[in-house]
């Protein structure tokens, strides 16, 4: 942006010019400002020191400004949704059309960088004034257990356990995306809310007025990209651990699940299938125990399961990719994982691995990455586990930050690395084959990454009740940045502190067993339902056998996940088509209830289910664990400890949960009805997670199955929860290609008329190969009454 010749307006200190129908430029004594409307409710603000040239192509924002009608009256610009005023010091005030104050700038600051690779750029900072009791949310997966971001001070730089998207939103219905990729400090205190970035040619942010949380999320996706559909099978159960050590072991795990008739849709191969660290991330089966990797994948597929494999953002010096990238100068030389060419921890630095991170900001580098990854894709790999996409960045020096990266420096682009590396795989696979939907699981994410078919997990979290509690607000705040796809390592990654009787014994320790079951019950309500970790295996049969309380509790939740698949997959369509979210903080639906504004342990799962997982020990003593993602690798064998009092997992316990005001609620397990706006004490067992259905909800449940697609959805149970009118749209398609983008899918709308007790099942709309035309719906109400409806695609009404 080069500012044009300006003319003075009616007071000293600021000048204004009109440059296009949807934008206005100002100048003050110290800076130039551009106000550009992208929609009537989204406005871009750019500030640069006076006379400075600003010309930037965003890595995140892919939307173009619409033709927005605005009116100008002096220093005030108004659209159909917003009123923006720029004062004589360049401070901007945002109000809605009715004049309600939304957000106000306090001060801006630019500090010229006078040396180093970023010389000529600026350190940029903007401070805003918030109302005293105004909670704000978002930013990313800060692991502090708190929902609101008020009174937070955080250096936002991607890492193993915390990731940042630079998106914040308020209970007042406004959102802000700070379009900067360098490490950024977020601070909120008596001085205001400020964002301060280490590098920028100017200050660049987008103000969004969505009126509520969903509106802000929708606007962020308008700017940065919509969410594609994941394959249906990705919503089933995934089994993993660090790590399966042979192709035989992988196949044996799938076999065991099929033998036990426990549902399973995915098996994951973690690292080192390539052998030596010098071959790190070779993207080939080179280890002796994986030489039959292609046959392994065939066997997994023959058992109606899918295969995901670990890939990294770095390469060992003996790999083909390393040599190709190195020839073109597309490798960074900073320290990353693994530091040693030998496998044990701590690393032997006298045997350095030579592993280097690749320059994902370069299109050439992303192309080389895919050329090598294509070897695995051609073997039939179904999904990618992109580890260390932060990436691991150890002992950083000034030299490391000044390394050339893409068209900038590592410092200037650092936080956008996950966006670019994940985007490279997504774009390449879609060009290669449109018959298989891209599914990527990644350890890190930046704003806009929702458009790349990826689900982020929260890193190598420790196995503790404290960490379990922190995952809920971390996931909710992540969703509030516009990316709905979040999951965690069920059971926590590092569980070695529970190995009281030798390696792997945690699964027989009642303290860990209880934690694992409760973590699994939280995972039930995440878009990806995946068990993973080190120090002890996590397969269901490691916890006992059928008829024992821990095994049965695990099996019950996995079965429930499969019964919920029609609800979850229909929600996925709402995420794609209507900018919805899976995991929703309670204020998204009940903002008028101030008690939920900072509630960190309950949330809505889709539109109807209140998820209230138990996140404290009820049967055992809570074990205090203090471990981080690096010290966890320095595992020490825990000496045998005296046995604690045996836990009676067959007992019922009492838990206290809050039900938001404004509706009635039904206990999923008992059908009991409660009024909202109160805490309730409920009796619960180890095998049941507290969950409540909102009045007016319509919940489709599938029959139990061992993998998605085993049984057609031609005999669904439909649960009706009366007390309010309700609607639900059942969505179906082929499950694993992009034909839905061409309109090849079908929907059935359900409407509950509460006053007249009439359920209307609308006409089936749309078509796709394999569509179900004749089916039975089995209607169930909380009082236990059942009705059977034969449905052939035509509208039908039933008095319930």
mmCIF file with all atom_site columns, C-alpha atoms in Angstrom, residues 59 181 281 283 311-315 321 325-326 328-334 356-370 386-391 403-410 413-428 442 444 446 449 451-452:
data_model
loop_
_atom_site.group_PDB
_atom_site.id
_atom_site.type_symbol
_atom_site.label_atom_id
_atom_site.label_alt_id
_atom_site.label_comp_id
_atom_site.label_asym_id
_atom_site.label_entity_id
_atom_site.label_seq_id
_atom_site.pdbx_PDB_ins_code
_atom_site.Cartn_x
_atom_site.Cartn_y
_atom_site.Cartn_z
_atom_site.occupancy
_atom_site.B_iso_or_equiv
_atom_site.pdbx_formal_charge
_atom_site.auth_seq_id
_atom_site.auth_comp_id
_atom_site.auth_asym_id
_atom_site.auth_atom_id
_atom_site.pdbx_PDB_model_num
ATOM 1  C CA . UNK A 1 59  ? -0.637 -15.905 4.138  1.00 0.00 ? 59  UNK A CA 1
ATOM 2  C CA . UNK A 1 181 ? 3.438  -14.139 11.805 1.00 0.00 ? 181 UNK A CA 1
ATOM 3  C CA . UNK A 1 281 ? 11.487 -38.955 8.202  1.00 0.00 ? 281 UNK A CA 1
ATOM 4  C CA . UNK A 1 283 ? 9.031  -41.354 4.178  1.00 0.00 ? 283 UNK A CA 1
ATOM 5  C CA . UNK A 1 311 ? 5.618  -37.659 9.099  1.00 0.00 ? 311 UNK A CA 1
ATOM 6  C CA . UNK A 1 312 ? 7.682  -34.695 10.228 1.00 0.00 ? 312 UNK A CA 1
ATOM 7  C CA . UNK A 1 313 ? 8.744  -31.230 9.127  1.00 0.00 ? 313 UNK A CA 1
ATOM 8  C CA . UNK A 1 314 ? 12.408 -32.270 9.200  1.00 0.00 ? 314 UNK A CA 1
ATOM 9  C CA . UNK A 1 315 ? 14.725 -34.732 7.500  1.00 0.00 ? 315 UNK A CA 1
ATOM 10 C CA . UNK A 1 321 ? 14.442 -35.355 0.617  1.00 0.00 ? 321 UNK A CA 1
ATOM 11 C CA . UNK A 1 325 ? 16.309 -29.669 -0.263 1.00 0.00 ? 325 UNK A CA 1
ATOM 12 C CA . UNK A 1 326 ? 19.912 -29.043 0.686  1.00 0.00 ? 326 UNK A CA 1
ATOM 13 C CA . UNK A 1 328 ? 18.504 -25.709 -3.197 1.00 0.00 ? 328 UNK A CA 1
ATOM 14 C CA . UNK A 1 329 ? 19.301 -24.150 0.193  1.00 0.00 ? 329 UNK A CA 1
ATOM 15 C CA . UNK A 1 330 ? 15.866 -25.019 1.565  1.00 0.00 ? 330 UNK A CA 1
ATOM 16 C CA . UNK A 1 331 ? 16.890 -26.308 5.016  1.00 0.00 ? 331 UNK A CA 1
ATOM 17 C CA . UNK A 1 332 ? 17.166 -24.424 8.312  1.00 0.00 ? 332 UNK A CA 1
ATOM 18 C CA . UNK A 1 333 ? 20.249 -25.086 10.439 1.00 0.00 ? 333 UNK A CA 1
ATOM 19 C CA . UNK A 1 334 ? 18.753 -24.581 13.904 1.00 0.00 ? 334 UNK A CA 1
ATOM 20 C CA . UNK A 1 356 ? 17.111 -30.181 9.681  1.00 0.00 ? 356 UNK A CA 1
ATOM 21 C CA . UNK A 1 357 ? 13.691 -28.524 9.337  1.00 0.00 ? 357 UNK A CA 1
ATOM 22 C CA . UNK A 1 358 ? 12.707 -27.678 5.766  1.00 0.00 ? 358 UNK A CA 1
ATOM 23 C CA . UNK A 1 359 ? 11.619 -24.236 4.533  1.00 0.00 ? 359 UNK A CA 1
ATOM 24 C CA . UNK A 1 360 ? 7.866  -24.759 4.292  1.00 0.00 ? 360 UNK A CA 1
ATOM 25 C CA . UNK A 1 361 ? 7.446  -21.115 3.213  1.00 0.00 ? 361 UNK A CA 1
ATOM 26 C CA . UNK A 1 362 ? 9.001  -22.043 -0.153 1.00 0.00 ? 362 UNK A CA 1
ATOM 27 C CA . UNK A 1 363 ? 6.797  -23.553 -2.857 1.00 0.00 ? 363 UNK A CA 1
ATOM 28 C CA . UNK A 1 364 ? 9.807  -25.447 -4.197 1.00 0.00 ? 364 UNK A CA 1
ATOM 29 C CA . UNK A 1 365 ? 10.369 -27.002 -0.764 1.00 0.00 ? 365 UNK A CA 1
ATOM 30 C CA . UNK A 1 366 ? 6.695  -27.956 -0.403 1.00 0.00 ? 366 UNK A CA 1
ATOM 31 C CA . UNK A 1 367 ? 6.836  -29.610 -3.823 1.00 0.00 ? 367 UNK A CA 1
ATOM 32 C CA . UNK A 1 368 ? 9.905  -31.637 -2.849 1.00 0.00 ? 368 UNK A CA 1
ATOM 33 C CA . UNK A 1 369 ? 8.157  -32.629 0.383  1.00 0.00 ? 369 UNK A CA 1
ATOM 34 C CA . UNK A 1 370 ? 5.192  -34.039 -1.530 1.00 0.00 ? 370 UNK A CA 1
ATOM 35 C CA . UNK A 1 386 ? 2.198  -34.371 10.814 1.00 0.00 ? 386 UNK A CA 1
ATOM 36 C CA . UNK A 1 387 ? 4.289  -34.190 13.967 1.00 0.00 ? 387 UNK A CA 1
ATOM 37 C CA . UNK A 1 388 ? 6.420  -31.247 15.137 1.00 0.00 ? 388 UNK A CA 1
ATOM 38 C CA . UNK A 1 389 ? 4.707  -28.790 12.810 1.00 0.00 ? 389 UNK A CA 1
ATOM 39 C CA . UNK A 1 390 ? 5.498  -26.050 15.348 1.00 0.00 ? 390 UNK A CA 1
ATOM 40 C CA . UNK A 1 391 ? 8.374  -27.058 14.640 1.00 0.00 ? 391 UNK A CA 1
ATOM 41 C CA . UNK A 1 403 ? 17.734 -17.260 8.849  1.00 0.00 ? 403 UNK A CA 1
ATOM 42 C CA . UNK A 1 404 ? 16.213 -16.591 5.426  1.00 0.00 ? 404 UNK A CA 1
ATOM 43 C CA . UNK A 1 405 ? 12.760 -18.189 5.163  1.00 0.00 ? 405 UNK A CA 1
ATOM 44 C CA . UNK A 1 406 ? 10.591 -17.947 2.082  1.00 0.00 ? 406 UNK A CA 1
ATOM 45 C CA . UNK A 1 407 ? 10.483 -14.270 1.171  1.00 0.00 ? 407 UNK A CA 1
ATOM 46 C CA . UNK A 1 408 ? 11.315 -13.157 4.699  1.00 0.00 ? 408 UNK A CA 1
ATOM 47 C CA . UNK A 1 409 ? 13.150 -14.285 7.795  1.00 0.00 ? 409 UNK A CA 1
ATOM 48 C CA . UNK A 1 410 ? 12.447 -17.041 10.293 1.00 0.00 ? 410 UNK A CA 1
ATOM 49 C CA . UNK A 1 413 ? 7.319  -15.833 9.467  1.00 0.00 ? 413 UNK A CA 1
ATOM 50 C CA . UNK A 1 414 ? 7.891  -18.161 12.408 1.00 0.00 ? 414 UNK A CA 1
ATOM 51 C CA . UNK A 1 415 ? 4.312  -18.666 13.695 1.00 0.00 ? 415 UNK A CA 1
ATOM 52 C CA . UNK A 1 416 ? 2.859  -19.386 10.246 1.00 0.00 ? 416 UNK A CA 1
ATOM 53 C CA . UNK A 1 417 ? 5.072  -22.460 9.731  1.00 0.00 ? 417 UNK A CA 1
ATOM 54 C CA . UNK A 1 418 ? 2.305  -24.990 10.549 1.00 0.00 ? 418 UNK A CA 1
ATOM 55 C CA . UNK A 1 419 ? -0.092 -23.258 8.159  1.00 0.00 ? 419 UNK A CA 1
ATOM 56 C CA . UNK A 1 420 ? 2.372  -23.539 5.303  1.00 0.00 ? 420 UNK A CA 1
ATOM 57 C CA . UNK A 1 421 ? 3.615  -27.091 5.879  1.00 0.00 ? 421 UNK A CA 1
ATOM 58 C CA . UNK A 1 422 ? 0.110  -28.500 6.414  1.00 0.00 ? 422 UNK A CA 1
ATOM 59 C CA . UNK A 1 423 ? -1.218 -26.480 3.483  1.00 0.00 ? 423 UNK A CA 1
ATOM 60 C CA . UNK A 1 424 ? 1.484  -27.877 1.238  1.00 0.00 ? 424 UNK A CA 1
ATOM 61 C CA . UNK A 1 425 ? 0.380  -31.458 1.881  1.00 0.00 ? 425 UNK A CA 1
ATOM 62 C CA . UNK A 1 426 ? -3.325 -30.644 1.526  1.00 0.00 ? 426 UNK A CA 1
ATOM 63 C CA . UNK A 1 427 ? -2.912 -28.777 -1.756 1.00 0.00 ? 427 UNK A CA 1
ATOM 64 C CA . UNK A 1 428 ? -0.636 -31.454 -3.202 1.00 0.00 ? 428 UNK A CA 1
ATOM 65 C CA . UNK A 1 442 ? -1.053 -31.997 13.223 1.00 0.00 ? 442 UNK A CA 1
ATOM 66 C CA . UNK A 1 444 ? 0.393  -27.158 15.584 1.00 0.00 ? 444 UNK A CA 1
ATOM 67 C CA . UNK A 1 446 ? -2.072 -21.081 12.756 1.00 0.00 ? 446 UNK A CA 1
ATOM 68 C CA . UNK A 1 449 ? -5.457 -23.781 8.831  1.00 0.00 ? 449 UNK A CA 1
ATOM 69 C CA . UNK A 1 451 ? -9.140 -24.813 5.206  1.00 0.00 ? 451 UNK A CA 1
ATOM 70 C CA . UNK A 1 452 ? -6.512 -27.532 4.897  1.00 0.00 ? 452 UNK A CA 1
#
